[in-house]
Short mmCIF file of C-alpha atoms in Angstrom, two decimals:
data_model
loop_
_atom_site.label_atom_id
_atom_site.label_comp_id
_atom_site.label_asym_id
_atom_site.label_seq_id
_atom_site.Cartn_x
_atom_site.Cartn_y
_atom_site.Cartn_z
CA SER D 30 53.23 115.82 102.08
CA ASN D 31 52.42 113.63 99.09
CA SER D 32 55.10 111.78 97.15
CA SER D 33 55.30 109.27 94.35
CA VAL D 34 58.10 107.15 92.95
CA ILE D 35 58.41 105.90 89.39
CA ILE D 36 61.23 103.43 88.60
CA CYS D 37 62.19 103.00 84.95
CA LYS D 38 65.16 100.81 83.93
CA GLY D 39 66.87 101.27 87.27
CA VAL D 40 66.30 105.04 87.40
CA GLY D 41 64.16 106.44 90.17
CA VAL D 42 62.14 109.65 89.83
CA VAL D 43 60.69 111.17 93.00
CA THR D 44 58.12 113.94 92.96
CA ILE D 45 57.48 115.76 96.24
CA LEU D 46 54.43 117.98 96.35
CA ASP D 47 54.52 120.86 98.81
CA ASP D 48 51.06 120.84 100.36
CA ASP D 49 51.79 123.54 102.96
CA LEU D 50 49.26 126.32 102.65
CA VAL D 51 50.59 129.86 102.33
CA PRO D 52 49.22 131.78 105.31
CA ASN D 53 46.80 134.67 104.96
CA VAL D 54 45.78 137.29 107.50
CA ALA D 55 42.70 135.90 109.26
CA SER D 56 41.88 138.88 111.51
CA ILE D 57 43.07 142.07 113.18
CA SER D 58 41.52 143.07 116.49
CA SER D 59 39.90 146.48 116.93
CA THR D 60 40.28 148.50 120.11
CA THR D 61 39.30 151.74 121.87
CA ILE D 62 41.77 153.74 123.96
CA SER D 63 42.04 157.18 125.57
CA GLU D 64 44.25 159.78 123.91
CA GLY D 65 47.79 159.45 125.27
CA SER D 66 47.53 155.64 125.59
CA ILE D 67 48.87 152.70 123.56
CA ALA D 68 46.53 150.51 121.49
CA THR D 69 47.42 146.88 120.86
CA HIS D 70 46.01 145.15 117.77
CA THR D 71 46.45 141.38 117.51
CA VAL D 72 47.02 140.11 113.97
CA SER D 73 46.14 136.42 113.50
CA LEU D 74 47.19 134.33 110.50
CA THR D 75 45.24 131.41 109.05
CA ASN D 76 48.18 129.05 109.63
CA GLY D 77 51.91 128.96 110.25
CA SER D 78 54.43 128.40 107.50
CA LYS D 79 57.66 126.42 107.33
CA PHE D 80 59.22 129.48 105.72
CA PRO D 81 59.57 133.15 106.73
CA THR D 82 56.38 135.07 105.90
CA GLU D 83 56.33 138.69 104.72
CA VAL D 84 53.42 140.83 105.93
CA ASP D 85 52.56 144.34 104.71
CA ILE D 86 51.26 146.72 107.40
CA LEU D 87 49.60 150.11 106.82
CA LEU D 88 47.81 152.70 108.98
CA THR D 89 45.25 154.94 107.27
CA ASN D 90 42.73 157.62 108.19
CA HIS D 91 44.70 158.60 111.24
CA GLY D 92 43.36 161.92 112.47
CA SER D 93 44.50 160.80 115.91
CA ASN D 94 47.77 161.95 117.44
CA ILE D 95 49.76 158.85 116.56
CA SER D 96 53.24 159.18 118.00
CA SER D 97 54.73 155.77 117.18
CA VAL D 98 53.88 152.36 115.76
CA SER D 99 55.75 149.11 116.41
CA THR D 100 55.30 145.36 116.12
CA VAL D 101 55.59 142.77 118.87
CA VAL D 102 56.59 139.33 117.64
CA ASN D 103 57.23 136.51 120.15
CA GLY D 104 57.18 139.07 122.96
CA VAL D 105 59.92 141.19 121.38
CA GLU D 106 58.99 144.74 120.40
CA SER D 107 60.73 145.90 117.26
CA THR D 108 60.37 147.42 113.83
CA VAL D 109 59.27 150.98 114.28
CA VAL D 110 56.64 151.31 111.60
CA ASN D 111 56.17 154.52 109.60
CA PRO D 112 52.43 155.21 109.85
CA TYR D 113 52.37 157.04 106.50
CA VAL D 114 53.60 154.27 104.17
CA THR D 115 53.19 150.51 103.72
CA ASN D 116 55.69 148.67 105.91
CA LYS D 117 56.95 145.14 105.36
CA ILE D 118 57.85 142.84 108.25
CA THR D 119 59.09 139.27 108.07
CA LEU D 120 57.72 136.68 110.50
CA SER D 121 59.72 133.66 111.55
CA PRO D 122 58.54 130.22 110.40
CA GLY D 123 55.63 128.82 112.40
CA LEU D 124 54.25 132.09 113.78
CA VAL D 125 50.48 132.46 113.66
CA ASN D 126 50.01 135.84 115.36
CA PHE D 127 51.75 139.07 116.32
CA ASN D 128 50.78 142.47 117.73
CA ILE D 129 50.83 145.96 116.29
CA LYS D 130 51.17 148.68 118.95
CA VAL D 131 49.96 152.20 118.16
CA ALA D 132 50.96 154.91 120.65
CA THR D 133 49.06 158.19 120.76
CA SER D 134 50.18 161.46 122.30
CA LYS D 135 48.15 163.76 124.53
CA ASP D 136 48.01 167.30 123.21
CA GLY D 137 45.46 169.08 125.43
CA VAL D 138 43.27 170.00 122.43
CA TYR D 139 39.76 168.53 122.24
CA ARG D 140 39.08 166.70 118.97
CA GLY D 141 36.24 164.42 119.99
CA ASN D 142 36.69 160.74 119.16
CA THR D 143 39.02 160.02 116.25
CA SER D 144 39.87 156.76 114.56
CA TYR D 145 42.40 155.04 112.34
CA ASN D 146 42.51 151.81 110.37
CA VAL D 147 45.32 149.30 110.71
CA SER D 148 45.59 146.76 107.90
CA ALA D 149 47.82 143.83 107.12
CA ASN D 150 48.08 141.66 104.07
CA ILE D 151 49.94 138.69 102.72
CA GLY D 152 49.87 138.25 98.96
CA GLY D 153 47.05 140.71 98.34
CA THR D 154 44.48 139.60 100.93
CA ILE D 155 43.92 142.75 103.03
CA VAL D 156 42.33 142.57 106.48
CA SER D 157 41.70 145.63 108.68
CA GLY D 158 41.02 146.54 112.28
CA ILE D 159 39.92 149.88 113.72
CA GLY D 160 41.44 151.93 116.51
CA ILE D 161 39.20 154.49 118.21
CA VAL D 162 40.88 157.19 120.29
CA THR D 163 38.63 158.95 122.80
CA ASP D 164 39.40 162.47 123.93
CA GLU D 165 37.01 162.99 126.85
CA LYS D 166 39.68 164.32 129.23
CA ASP D 167 40.23 167.30 126.91
CA ARG D 168 36.52 168.12 126.54
CA PRO D 169 36.22 171.85 127.25
CA LYS D 170 33.99 173.17 130.00
CA ILE D 171 31.70 176.04 129.14
CA SER D 172 30.97 178.89 131.51
CA ILE D 173 28.63 181.82 131.00
CA SER D 174 29.06 185.13 132.76
CA SER D 175 26.35 186.79 134.79
CA ALA D 176 24.70 189.85 133.31
CA SER D 177 22.56 192.67 134.52
CA ALA D 178 21.03 195.65 132.80
CA ARG D 179 18.43 198.31 133.29
CA GLU D 180 15.02 197.76 131.85
CA GLY D 181 15.11 198.38 128.13
CA ASP D 182 18.89 197.84 127.81
CA ASN D 183 20.48 194.77 126.23
CA LEU D 184 21.90 192.03 128.40
CA VAL D 185 25.39 190.90 127.40
CA PHE D 186 26.55 187.42 128.38
CA TYR D 187 30.09 186.18 127.79
CA VAL D 188 30.63 182.51 126.98
CA TYR D 189 34.01 180.99 127.86
CA LEU D 190 35.73 177.69 127.02
CA ASP D 191 38.45 176.59 129.42
CA LYS D 192 40.39 174.69 126.68
CA ASN D 193 41.03 174.82 122.96
CA THR D 194 38.97 172.65 120.67
CA LEU D 195 39.17 171.62 117.01
CA ILE D 196 35.45 170.86 116.85
#
């Protein structure tokens, strides 16, 4: 830090300038997982701070089956985050990264791939990562029945899906 001293008639005046930069969010990792798994997004800050740092976290566009969201700071999982509102967490001085864990639930209904955005910001600088949730295990299988008819009659085939689908 910078400092200066001015002495006037036996009185000293000291000015201390705080040159510590306020951290910003530098990046959030994106990831792809299978439905029913847990995604881990690493949030990296530009620098550590000597003071506690508040970070806002928000999940948006989540058509996936998100069952829970939490943060992992210094290896300790905590702060269950509500995925429908902006959440505020406070990081200890000196931290430069933490994780956001997003758990999805398996529902047996095929949706195709879905995605969500996870964003974090400090003081208005918003940075986002993407989570893609694949649903290949729930892809329905199609079967078609056999058909026979006399000449001139219509053939009727039945098409079956072995699972429900939202697509």
